[in-house]
mmCIF file of C-alpha atoms and ligand atoms in Angstrom:
data_model
loop_
_atom_site.group_PDB
_atom_site.id
_atom_site.type_symbol
_atom_site.label_atom_id
_atom_site.label_comp_id
_atom_site.label_asym_id
_atom_site.label_seq_id
_atom_site.Cartn_x
_atom_site.Cartn_y
_atom_site.Cartn_z
ATOM 1 C CA MET A 1 26.068 2.619 13.209
ATOM 2 C CA THR A 2 26.446 -0.095 15.784
ATOM 3 C CA GLU A 3 24.404 -3.189 16.503
ATOM 4 C CA ALA A 4 22.607 -1.348 19.328
ATOM 5 C CA GLN A 5 20.811 0.802 16.741
ATOM 6 C CA PHE A 6 18.867 -2.273 15.712
ATOM 7 C CA ILE A 7 17.374 -3.053 19.122
ATOM 8 C CA PRO A 8 13.781 -1.837 18.932
ATOM 9 C CA LYS A 9 11.853 0.274 21.397
ATOM 10 C CA THR A 10 9.246 -1.525 23.496
ATOM 11 C CA TYR A 11 6.415 -2.721 21.300
ATOM 12 C CA THR A 12 3.274 -0.649 21.640
ATOM 13 C CA LYS A 13 0.564 -2.661 19.930
ATOM 14 C CA ALA A 14 -0.914 -6.037 20.828
ATOM 15 C CA VAL A 15 -1.128 -8.182 17.713
ATOM 16 C CA GLU A 16 -2.683 -11.670 17.838
ATOM 17 C CA ASN A 17 -1.931 -12.867 14.331
ATOM 18 C CA GLY A 18 -1.310 -11.828 10.765
ATOM 19 C CA SER A 19 0.584 -12.618 7.615
ATOM 20 C CA PHE A 20 3.034 -10.857 5.283
ATOM 21 C CA THR A 21 4.379 -11.821 1.877
ATOM 22 C CA TRP A 22 7.617 -10.445 0.427
ATOM 23 C CA SER A 23 9.544 -11.360 -2.676
ATOM 24 C CA SER A 24 13.280 -10.830 -2.703
ATOM 25 C CA PRO A 25 15.828 -11.460 -5.457
ATOM 26 C CA SER A 26 19.142 -13.225 -5.632
ATOM 27 C CA ASN A 27 22.306 -11.244 -6.396
ATOM 28 C CA ILE A 28 25.591 -11.859 -8.162
ATOM 29 C CA ALA A 29 28.804 -10.462 -6.671
ATOM 30 C CA LEU A 30 31.291 -8.627 -8.896
ATOM 31 C CA VAL A 31 33.818 -8.231 -6.065
ATOM 32 C CA LYS A 32 33.407 -11.332 -3.931
ATOM 33 C CA TYR A 33 32.788 -11.850 -0.230
ATOM 34 C CA TRP A 34 34.914 -14.812 0.795
ATOM 35 C CA GLY A 35 36.060 -15.015 4.411
ATOM 36 C CA LYS A 36 34.248 -13.832 7.516
ATOM 37 C CA LYS A 37 34.870 -13.025 11.163
ATOM 38 C CA LYS A 38 32.609 -13.747 14.116
ATOM 39 C CA ASP A 39 28.951 -12.709 13.854
ATOM 40 C CA GLN A 40 28.879 -12.665 10.061
ATOM 41 C CA ILE A 41 31.305 -9.750 9.744
ATOM 42 C CA PRO A 42 32.972 -9.922 6.316
ATOM 43 C CA GLU A 43 36.747 -9.937 6.001
ATOM 44 C CA ASN A 44 36.510 -7.687 2.958
ATOM 45 C CA PRO A 45 33.976 -5.476 1.183
ATOM 46 C CA SER A 46 31.950 -6.795 -1.755
ATOM 47 C CA ILE A 47 29.604 -5.402 -4.405
ATOM 48 C CA SER A 48 26.866 -7.151 -6.363
ATOM 49 C CA PHE A 49 24.316 -6.673 -9.074
ATOM 50 C CA THR A 50 20.852 -7.385 -7.729
ATOM 51 C CA LEU A 51 19.026 -9.804 -10.024
ATOM 52 C CA ASN A 52 15.519 -9.459 -11.354
ATOM 53 C CA ASN A 53 14.030 -12.862 -12.211
ATOM 54 C CA CYS A 54 15.699 -15.239 -9.761
ATOM 55 C CA LYS A 55 13.814 -14.608 -6.566
ATOM 56 C CA THR A 56 12.159 -16.126 -3.526
ATOM 57 C CA THR A 57 8.636 -15.334 -2.404
ATOM 58 C CA THR A 58 7.957 -15.942 1.264
ATOM 59 C CA THR A 59 4.729 -15.730 3.234
ATOM 60 C CA LEU A 60 5.164 -15.499 6.978
ATOM 61 C CA SER A 61 2.006 -16.187 8.981
ATOM 62 C CA PHE A 62 2.161 -15.693 12.725
ATOM 63 C CA SER A 63 -0.115 -16.361 15.678
ATOM 64 C CA LYS A 64 0.371 -15.652 19.368
ATOM 65 C CA LYS A 65 1.290 -18.682 21.511
ATOM 66 C CA THR A 66 1.239 -19.201 25.276
ATOM 67 C CA ASP A 67 4.610 -20.869 25.825
ATOM 68 C CA LYS A 68 7.348 -18.252 25.393
ATOM 69 C CA GLU A 69 10.318 -20.524 26.123
ATOM 70 C CA LYS A 70 11.160 -21.737 22.636
ATOM 71 C CA PHE A 71 11.043 -20.732 18.989
ATOM 72 C CA SER A 72 8.174 -22.396 17.183
ATOM 73 C CA PHE A 73 7.907 -22.519 13.394
ATOM 74 C CA ASP A 74 7.216 -24.736 10.391
ATOM 75 C CA VAL A 75 8.781 -24.323 6.958
ATOM 76 C CA PHE A 76 7.239 -25.213 3.609
ATOM 77 C CA LEU A 77 8.870 -25.113 0.169
ATOM 78 C CA ASP A 78 6.365 -25.117 -2.701
ATOM 79 C CA GLY A 79 3.699 -26.336 -0.267
ATOM 80 C CA GLU A 80 5.763 -29.229 1.039
ATOM 81 C CA LYS A 81 6.908 -29.334 4.661
ATOM 82 C CA LYS A 82 10.704 -29.084 4.834
ATOM 83 C CA ASP A 83 12.066 -29.959 8.260
ATOM 84 C CA GLY A 84 15.548 -30.049 6.715
ATOM 85 C CA PHE A 85 15.491 -26.217 6.548
ATOM 86 C CA LYS A 86 14.717 -25.851 10.248
ATOM 87 C CA PRO A 87 18.253 -25.909 11.735
ATOM 88 C CA LYS A 88 19.376 -22.994 9.524
ATOM 89 C CA ILE A 89 16.311 -20.957 10.499
ATOM 90 C CA GLU A 90 16.691 -21.875 14.184
ATOM 91 C CA THR A 91 20.309 -20.574 14.044
ATOM 92 C CA PHE A 92 19.065 -17.434 12.317
ATOM 93 C CA PHE A 93 16.354 -16.880 14.971
ATOM 94 C CA LYS A 94 18.933 -17.280 17.743
ATOM 95 C CA ARG A 95 21.230 -14.737 16.094
ATOM 96 C CA VAL A 96 18.503 -12.126 15.610
ATOM 97 C CA GLU A 97 16.456 -12.612 18.778
ATOM 98 C CA THR A 98 18.036 -9.598 20.520
ATOM 99 C CA TYR A 99 16.936 -7.408 17.624
ATOM 100 C CA LEU A 100 13.483 -8.995 17.226
ATOM 101 C CA PRO A 101 12.371 -9.676 20.812
ATOM 102 C CA PHE A 102 8.937 -10.916 19.684
ATOM 103 C CA LEU A 103 10.264 -14.108 18.101
ATOM 104 C CA LYS A 104 9.368 -16.455 20.977
ATOM 105 C CA GLU A 105 5.888 -15.005 21.388
ATOM 106 C CA TYR A 106 4.518 -16.342 18.127
ATOM 107 C CA HIS A 107 4.245 -19.533 16.162
ATOM 108 C CA PHE A 108 5.368 -18.908 12.582
ATOM 109 C CA LYS A 109 4.449 -20.625 9.372
ATOM 110 C CA ILE A 110 7.067 -19.883 6.715
ATOM 111 C CA GLU A 111 5.877 -20.699 3.179
ATOM 112 C CA THR A 112 8.455 -20.146 0.515
ATOM 113 C CA SER A 113 8.907 -20.709 -3.204
ATOM 114 C CA ASN A 114 11.651 -19.862 -5.682
ATOM 115 C CA THR A 115 11.311 -18.806 -9.312
ATOM 116 C CA PHE A 116 14.372 -20.896 -10.130
ATOM 117 C CA PRO A 117 14.378 -24.687 -9.768
ATOM 118 C CA HIS A 118 15.322 -25.727 -6.236
ATOM 119 C CA SER A 119 17.930 -28.154 -7.505
ATOM 120 C CA SER A 120 19.465 -25.690 -9.977
ATOM 121 C CA GLY A 121 22.563 -25.148 -7.860
ATOM 122 C CA ILE A 122 21.570 -21.475 -7.602
ATOM 123 C CA ALA A 123 21.968 -20.479 -3.979
ATOM 124 C CA SER A 124 18.599 -19.598 -2.544
ATOM 125 C CA SER A 125 20.059 -18.374 0.749
ATOM 126 C CA ALA A 126 20.450 -14.739 -0.388
ATOM 127 C CA SER A 127 16.908 -14.412 -1.713
ATOM 128 C CA GLY A 128 15.428 -16.679 0.976
ATOM 129 C CA MET A 129 17.039 -15.037 3.986
ATOM 130 C CA SER A 130 16.341 -11.517 2.727
ATOM 131 C CA ALA A 131 12.667 -12.363 2.077
ATOM 132 C CA LEU A 132 12.333 -13.836 5.580
ATOM 133 C CA ALA A 133 14.090 -10.844 7.174
ATOM 134 C CA LEU A 134 11.660 -8.490 5.418
ATOM 135 C CA CYS A 135 8.631 -10.478 6.585
ATOM 136 C CA LEU A 136 9.935 -10.287 10.165
ATOM 137 C CA MET A 137 10.460 -6.537 9.798
ATOM 138 C CA SER A 138 6.850 -6.184 8.669
ATOM 139 C CA VAL A 139 5.757 -7.975 11.861
ATOM 140 C CA GLU A 140 7.896 -5.605 13.922
ATOM 141 C CA LYS A 141 6.449 -2.586 12.142
ATOM 142 C CA GLU A 142 2.970 -3.819 13.051
ATOM 143 C CA LEU A 143 3.994 -4.234 16.704
ATOM 144 C CA LEU A 144 5.288 -0.657 16.680
ATOM 145 C CA ASN A 145 2.038 0.599 15.221
ATOM 146 C CA GLY A 146 3.476 1.358 11.828
ATOM 147 C CA GLN A 147 6.599 3.172 12.992
ATOM 148 C CA VAL A 148 9.862 1.325 13.179
ATOM 149 C CA ILE A 149 11.700 2.744 16.154
ATOM 150 C CA SER A 150 15.176 1.942 17.393
ATOM 151 C CA SER A 151 15.854 2.052 21.128
ATOM 152 C CA ALA A 152 18.866 4.261 20.382
ATOM 153 C CA VAL A 153 16.854 7.312 19.328
ATOM 154 C CA ASP A 154 13.728 9.048 20.533
ATOM 155 C CA LYS A 155 11.868 9.643 17.321
ATOM 156 C CA PRO A 156 10.940 7.243 14.545
ATOM 157 C CA GLN A 157 13.574 6.873 11.855
ATOM 158 C CA GLU A 158 12.830 7.917 8.300
ATOM 159 C CA ASP A 159 10.697 4.796 7.870
ATOM 160 C CA ASP A 160 11.741 3.197 4.648
ATOM 161 C CA ALA A 161 15.475 3.735 4.936
ATOM 162 C CA TYR A 162 15.670 2.342 8.460
ATOM 163 C CA PHE A 163 13.278 -0.500 7.662
ATOM 164 C CA ILE A 164 15.452 -1.639 4.742
ATOM 165 C CA GLN A 165 18.672 -1.114 6.668
ATOM 166 C CA LYS A 166 17.514 -3.221 9.582
ATOM 167 C CA ALA A 167 16.157 -5.878 7.204
ATOM 168 C CA SER A 168 19.584 -5.979 5.541
ATOM 169 C CA PHE A 169 21.244 -6.201 8.969
ATOM 170 C CA LEU A 170 19.004 -9.156 9.879
ATOM 171 C CA ALA A 171 19.428 -10.847 6.478
ATOM 172 C CA ARG A 172 23.217 -10.686 6.935
ATOM 173 C CA LEU A 173 22.869 -12.678 10.130
ATOM 174 C CA GLY A 174 21.053 -15.349 8.118
ATOM 175 C CA SER A 175 23.500 -15.431 5.206
ATOM 176 C CA GLY A 176 26.138 -12.780 4.499
ATOM 177 C CA SER A 177 25.379 -12.187 0.840
ATOM 178 C CA ALA A 178 21.635 -11.895 1.636
ATOM 179 C CA CYS A 179 22.211 -8.373 2.965
ATOM 180 C CA ARG A 180 22.903 -7.283 -0.630
ATOM 181 C CA SER A 181 19.531 -8.457 -2.021
ATOM 182 C CA LEU A 182 17.056 -5.904 -0.674
ATOM 183 C CA GLU A 183 17.671 -3.057 -3.049
ATOM 184 C CA GLY A 184 19.186 -2.561 -6.482
ATOM 185 C CA ASP A 185 20.773 -2.139 -8.822
ATOM 186 C CA LEU A 186 24.161 -2.361 -7.130
ATOM 187 C CA VAL A 187 24.760 -2.942 -3.429
ATOM 188 C CA VAL A 188 27.974 -2.666 -1.439
ATOM 189 C CA TRP A 189 28.516 -4.550 1.805
ATOM 190 C CA GLY A 190 31.574 -4.157 4.023
ATOM 191 C CA LYS A 191 33.292 -1.121 5.524
ATOM 192 C CA ASN A 192 35.705 0.562 3.133
ATOM 193 C CA ASP A 193 37.202 3.983 2.485
ATOM 194 C CA PHE A 194 35.632 4.664 -0.908
ATOM 195 C CA ILE A 195 31.917 4.171 -0.448
ATOM 196 C CA GLU A 196 30.414 6.623 1.955
ATOM 197 C CA GLY A 197 28.181 5.043 4.571
ATOM 198 C CA SER A 198 29.496 1.536 3.851
ATOM 199 C CA SER A 199 29.219 -0.853 6.772
ATOM 200 C CA ASP A 200 30.124 -4.371 7.825
ATOM 201 C CA LEU A 201 26.638 -4.652 9.340
ATOM 202 C CA PHE A 202 24.390 -4.135 6.297
ATOM 203 C CA GLY A 203 24.390 -3.447 2.581
ATOM 204 C CA VAL A 204 24.148 0.067 1.131
ATOM 205 C CA LYS A 205 23.132 1.116 -2.356
ATOM 206 C CA PHE A 206 26.050 2.044 -4.600
ATOM 207 C CA PRO A 207 25.872 5.814 -4.122
ATOM 208 C CA HIS A 208 27.141 7.046 -7.512
ATOM 209 C CA GLN A 209 25.495 7.514 -10.881
ATOM 210 C CA VAL A 210 26.151 4.371 -12.927
ATOM 211 C CA HIS A 211 27.047 4.656 -16.643
ATOM 212 C CA ASP A 212 24.214 3.861 -19.067
ATOM 213 C CA VAL A 213 25.997 0.780 -20.432
ATOM 214 C CA PHE A 214 25.455 -0.944 -17.068
ATOM 215 C CA LYS A 215 21.732 -0.169 -17.018
ATOM 216 C CA ASN A 216 19.735 -3.306 -17.624
ATOM 217 C CA TYR A 217 22.913 -5.403 -17.718
ATOM 218 C CA GLN A 218 22.127 -9.017 -18.624
ATOM 219 C CA ASP A 219 23.040 -12.123 -16.640
ATOM 220 C CA THR A 220 22.367 -15.511 -18.196
ATOM 221 C CA ILE A 221 23.012 -18.250 -15.649
ATOM 222 C CA LEU A 222 24.310 -21.454 -17.195
ATOM 223 C CA LEU A 223 23.312 -24.459 -15.098
ATOM 224 C CA VAL A 224 26.412 -26.611 -15.350
ATOM 225 C CA ASP A 225 25.893 -28.686 -12.258
ATOM 226 C CA LYS A 226 22.664 -28.860 -10.366
ATOM 227 C CA GLY A 227 23.818 -31.227 -7.632
ATOM 228 C CA GLU A 228 24.513 -30.476 -3.980
ATOM 229 C CA LYS A 229 27.801 -28.627 -3.511
ATOM 230 C CA GLN A 230 30.540 -30.780 -1.944
ATOM 231 C CA VAL A 231 31.637 -27.864 0.239
ATOM 232 C CA SER A 232 29.186 -25.309 1.643
ATOM 233 C CA SER A 233 29.952 -21.571 1.506
ATOM 234 C CA THR A 234 30.111 -21.477 5.288
ATOM 235 C CA VAL A 235 32.838 -24.123 5.354
ATOM 236 C CA GLY A 236 34.643 -22.334 2.511
ATOM 237 C CA HIS A 237 34.572 -18.986 4.333
ATOM 238 C CA ASN A 238 36.051 -20.617 7.417
ATOM 239 C CA LEU A 239 38.939 -22.037 5.399
ATOM 240 C CA MET A 240 40.101 -18.443 4.863
ATOM 241 C CA HIS A 241 41.197 -18.436 8.543
ATOM 242 C CA GLY A 242 44.923 -19.095 8.417
ATOM 243 C CA HIS A 243 44.863 -19.307 4.599
ATOM 244 C CA PRO A 244 48.349 -18.428 3.300
ATOM 245 C CA PHE A 245 47.040 -15.824 0.831
ATOM 246 C CA ALA A 246 44.169 -14.460 2.902
ATOM 247 C CA GLN A 247 45.576 -11.062 3.852
ATOM 248 C CA GLU A 248 46.662 -10.285 0.287
ATOM 249 C CA ARG A 249 43.261 -11.339 -0.978
ATOM 250 C CA PHE A 250 41.402 -9.103 1.488
ATOM 251 C CA LYS A 251 43.635 -6.182 0.472
ATOM 252 C CA GLN A 252 42.995 -6.906 -3.200
ATOM 253 C CA ALA A 253 39.230 -6.854 -2.643
ATOM 254 C CA HIS A 254 39.493 -3.311 -1.219
ATOM 255 C CA GLU A 255 41.549 -2.242 -4.260
ATOM 256 C CA ASN A 256 39.108 -3.896 -6.649
ATOM 257 C CA LEU A 257 36.159 -2.227 -4.994
ATOM 258 C CA GLU A 258 37.764 1.171 -5.438
ATOM 259 C CA ALA A 259 38.592 0.346 -9.069
ATOM 260 C CA ILE A 260 35.128 -0.967 -9.928
ATOM 261 C CA SER A 261 33.512 2.108 -8.435
ATOM 262 C CA THR A 262 35.205 4.215 -11.134
ATOM 263 C CA ILE A 263 34.615 1.607 -13.857
ATOM 264 C CA LEU A 264 30.877 1.546 -13.119
ATOM 265 C CA GLN A 265 30.625 5.317 -13.290
ATOM 266 C CA GLU A 266 32.698 5.698 -16.438
ATOM 267 C CA GLY A 267 31.398 2.666 -18.325
ATOM 268 C CA GLU A 268 34.829 1.172 -18.987
ATOM 269 C CA LEU A 269 33.799 -2.260 -20.227
ATOM 270 C CA ASP A 270 37.261 -3.727 -20.873
ATOM 271 C CA LYS A 271 38.350 -2.890 -17.348
ATOM 272 C CA PHE A 272 35.041 -4.244 -16.035
ATOM 273 C CA ILE A 273 35.634 -7.561 -17.810
ATOM 274 C CA ALA A 274 39.193 -7.906 -16.500
ATOM 275 C CA LEU A 275 38.235 -7.104 -12.934
ATOM 276 C CA VAL A 276 35.106 -9.260 -12.791
ATOM 277 C CA GLU A 277 36.707 -12.343 -14.355
ATOM 278 C CA SER A 278 39.783 -11.975 -12.158
ATOM 279 C CA GLU A 279 37.544 -11.783 -9.066
ATOM 280 C CA ALA A 280 35.746 -14.985 -10.095
ATOM 281 C CA LEU A 281 38.959 -16.892 -10.672
ATOM 282 C CA THR A 282 40.529 -15.518 -7.492
ATOM 283 C CA LEU A 283 37.541 -16.787 -5.495
ATOM 284 C CA HIS A 284 38.087 -20.265 -6.896
ATOM 285 C CA ALA A 285 41.860 -19.952 -6.489
ATOM 286 C CA MET A 286 41.268 -19.349 -2.770
ATOM 287 C CA MET A 287 39.288 -22.606 -2.635
ATOM 288 C CA MET A 288 41.987 -24.506 -4.489
ATOM 289 C CA THR A 289 44.724 -23.197 -2.182
ATOM 290 C CA SER A 290 42.961 -23.667 1.163
ATOM 291 C CA MET A 291 43.677 -26.642 3.413
ATOM 292 C CA PRO A 292 41.794 -28.843 2.821
ATOM 293 C CA TYR A 293 41.696 -27.725 -0.820
ATOM 294 C CA PHE A 294 38.710 -28.221 -3.069
ATOM 295 C CA ILE A 295 37.493 -27.494 -6.593
ATOM 296 C CA LEU A 296 33.909 -26.448 -7.305
ATOM 297 C CA MET A 297 34.354 -25.839 -11.017
ATOM 298 C CA LYS A 298 33.553 -28.740 -13.349
ATOM 299 C CA PRO A 299 35.139 -29.551 -16.712
ATOM 300 C CA ASN A 300 32.179 -27.859 -18.418
ATOM 301 C CA THR A 301 32.768 -24.681 -16.391
ATOM 302 C CA LEU A 302 36.204 -24.443 -18.024
ATOM 303 C CA GLN A 303 34.821 -25.301 -21.460
ATOM 304 C CA ILE A 304 32.400 -22.402 -21.153
ATOM 305 C CA ILE A 305 35.082 -19.981 -19.945
ATOM 306 C CA ASN A 306 37.307 -20.880 -22.903
ATOM 307 C CA LYS A 307 34.406 -20.509 -25.334
ATOM 308 C CA ILE A 308 33.600 -17.063 -23.922
ATOM 309 C CA TRP A 309 37.222 -15.987 -24.314
ATOM 310 C CA ALA A 310 37.329 -17.267 -27.910
ATOM 311 C CA PHE A 311 34.017 -15.561 -28.766
ATOM 312 C CA ARG A 312 35.268 -12.292 -27.343
ATOM 313 C CA ALA A 313 38.527 -12.510 -29.293
ATOM 314 C CA GLU A 314 36.677 -13.294 -32.542
ATOM 315 C CA THR A 315 33.844 -10.806 -32.311
ATOM 316 C CA GLY A 316 34.984 -7.987 -30.029
ATOM 317 C CA SER A 317 31.927 -8.674 -27.837
ATOM 318 C CA LYS A 318 31.990 -7.359 -24.253
ATOM 319 C CA VAL A 319 30.531 -10.554 -22.824
ATOM 320 C CA CYS A 320 32.261 -11.880 -19.693
ATOM 321 C CA PHE A 321 31.698 -14.430 -16.954
ATOM 322 C CA THR A 322 31.602 -14.619 -13.217
ATOM 323 C CA LEU A 323 31.181 -17.548 -10.848
ATOM 324 C CA ASP A 324 29.757 -17.963 -7.396
ATOM 325 C CA ALA A 325 30.664 -20.779 -5.036
ATOM 326 C CA GLY A 326 29.717 -23.524 -7.491
ATOM 327 C CA ALA A 327 30.127 -24.808 -11.042
ATOM 328 C CA ASN A 328 27.459 -22.632 -12.692
ATOM 329 C CA VAL A 329 28.563 -19.742 -14.875
ATOM 330 C CA HIS A 330 26.970 -16.290 -14.861
ATOM 331 C CA VAL A 331 27.358 -14.762 -18.322
ATOM 332 C CA LEU A 332 27.273 -10.962 -18.082
ATOM 333 C CA TYR A 333 26.750 -8.638 -21.065
ATOM 334 C CA PRO A 334 25.312 -5.253 -22.067
ATOM 335 C CA GLU A 335 21.669 -5.157 -23.121
ATOM 336 C CA LYS A 336 22.511 -4.082 -26.648
ATOM 337 C CA GLU A 337 24.369 -7.356 -27.191
ATOM 338 C CA ALA A 338 21.448 -9.471 -25.958
ATOM 339 C CA THR A 339 20.476 -10.955 -29.326
ATOM 340 C CA THR A 340 23.976 -11.961 -30.413
ATOM 341 C CA VAL A 341 25.083 -13.253 -27.028
ATOM 342 C CA LEU A 342 21.912 -15.294 -26.563
ATOM 343 C CA GLU A 343 22.440 -16.868 -29.937
ATOM 344 C CA PHE A 344 26.048 -17.657 -28.952
ATOM 345 C CA ILE A 345 24.824 -19.188 -25.691
ATOM 346 C CA GLN A 346 22.214 -21.263 -27.473
ATOM 347 C CA THR A 347 24.537 -22.570 -30.178
ATOM 348 C CA GLU A 348 27.848 -22.870 -28.332
ATOM 349 C CA LEU A 349 27.344 -22.943 -24.552
ATOM 350 C CA ALA A 350 24.025 -24.714 -23.914
ATOM 351 C CA GLU A 351 25.621 -28.092 -24.720
ATOM 352 C CA PHE A 352 27.792 -27.718 -21.588
ATOM 353 C CA CYS A 353 24.772 -27.166 -19.336
ATOM 354 C CA GLN A 354 22.877 -29.960 -17.593
ATOM 355 C CA ASN A 355 19.942 -30.784 -19.871
ATOM 356 C CA GLY A 356 20.888 -27.693 -21.896
ATOM 357 C CA GLN A 357 19.402 -25.487 -19.182
ATOM 358 C CA PHE A 358 20.085 -21.816 -18.551
ATOM 359 C CA ILE A 359 18.162 -18.956 -16.954
ATOM 360 C CA ASN A 360 17.945 -15.478 -18.456
ATOM 361 C CA ASP A 361 18.152 -12.758 -15.884
ATOM 362 C CA LYS A 362 19.197 -9.127 -15.669
ATOM 363 C CA VAL A 363 19.886 -6.421 -13.148
ATOM 364 C CA GLY A 364 16.934 -5.725 -10.867
ATOM 365 C CA PHE A 365 15.855 -3.312 -8.188
ATOM 366 C CA GLY A 366 15.264 -5.312 -5.054
ATOM 367 C CA ALA A 367 12.583 -6.740 -2.832
ATOM 368 C CA LYS A 368 8.837 -6.073 -2.941
ATOM 369 C CA LEU A 369 6.026 -6.313 -0.418
ATOM 370 C CA ILE A 370 3.442 -8.519 -2.106
ATOM 371 C CA LYS A 371 0.720 -8.798 0.533
ATOM 372 C CA SER A 372 -0.021 -7.867 4.131
ATOM 373 C CA GLU A 373 -2.983 -9.192 6.089
HETATM 374 C C1 DP6 B 1 30.925 -16.913 -3.288
HETATM 375 O O1 DP6 B 1 26.575 -15.487 1.735
HETATM 376 O O2 DP6 B 1 26.381 -17.892 0.972
HETATM 377 O O3 DP6 B 1 28.674 -16.172 -3.330
HETATM 378 O O4 DP6 B 1 27.448 -15.922 5.002
HETATM 379 O O5 DP6 B 1 28.071 -18.323 5.141
HETATM 380 O O6 DP6 B 1 25.782 -17.676 4.320
HETATM 381 P P1 DP6 B 1 27.253 -17.306 4.425
HETATM 382 O O7 DP6 B 1 27.841 -17.320 2.937
HETATM 383 P P2 DP6 B 1 27.212 -16.815 1.579
HETATM 384 O O8 DP6 B 1 28.563 -16.651 0.710
HETATM 385 C C2 DP6 B 1 28.511 -16.200 -0.597
HETATM 386 C C3 DP6 B 1 29.843 -16.240 -1.207
HETATM 387 C C4 DP6 B 1 29.912 -15.961 -2.699
HETATM 388 C C5 DP6 B 1 30.407 -14.545 -2.966
HETATM 389 C C6 DP6 B 1 29.451 -13.412 -2.758
HETATM 390 O O9 DP6 B 1 28.237 -13.582 -2.938
HETATM 391 O O10 DP6 B 1 29.954 -12.314 -2.458
#
């Protein structure tokens, strides 16, 4: 697969206006993406659980305009106009214009809302960019009279697979991790030798049968710090250029992906815990050893980690943690431990969260078309 596969055939249908609504979830990486090349190509492969409850719903309304020189759009979050989001979307439109040649022909109204609080410190870029990419794909499908066709082949692709693949390709150009949010329950992004069909250009579903213990896996997100991050992911990724440990880290991610592929199939929880926690701490170690260096964990992040380790040692529980690029802690555990772990969270961890807040989530199965008009 190359980028050229995602350039569409000439549009066949004249469409004046319309509107599509998609909801798309967030995801939590087990093997982390940290470091990228030009054009949102990851330095190493990653794999994530798709989430179920933390999601963005986006309605994209479009109407034909006369001036075709510029992009034209307005963005609303929970009904409120958000001009602050425009530069990120403008950059996204520029990156995907070759693959969506209709973008300058319409004025777009993008209305979005998240199930999680906006200021929760939970990144909305994965769910937001994937929802927007899907809405744009629905517009393209309409312009191609219901058949999504690439310029690289003569006949329509197997609709759904190509539709999702191109949406993932577009979402990646908005935010790397967004390409892993379209499907579930596990998605791999980044070319590697162990996952057949893996690509740097889009996410693919983990192709193997996953052990029952990982079905319905729980993720309770502890909201440790809801403020703006001091260092954005994009800046953090760039600090991997010339980082003294970068090459070793990228190699390790390949090894960890191969290892977790077996772990997920065989249900080896102790190995899962060791790999996932090591990945989380390695991600933050890369931040702490970049130049300039920075720390996104807070004192309460460490308190929680230590409490989880103590709880595991005392009870034999298989609960573990992972982190994304922030201070919040994702607490991961098998469904059958839900009652005991939730009680542990309530009594011992909630005090380290801002206003005692946490969000219960679990593994989910990807994006959904909510409405088309
Ligand atoms: C730490 O996908 O937010 O969550 O491509 O610059 O938008 P951009 O970065 P982003 O980075 C996410 C990094 C991470 C790890 C992961 O999700 O794999």
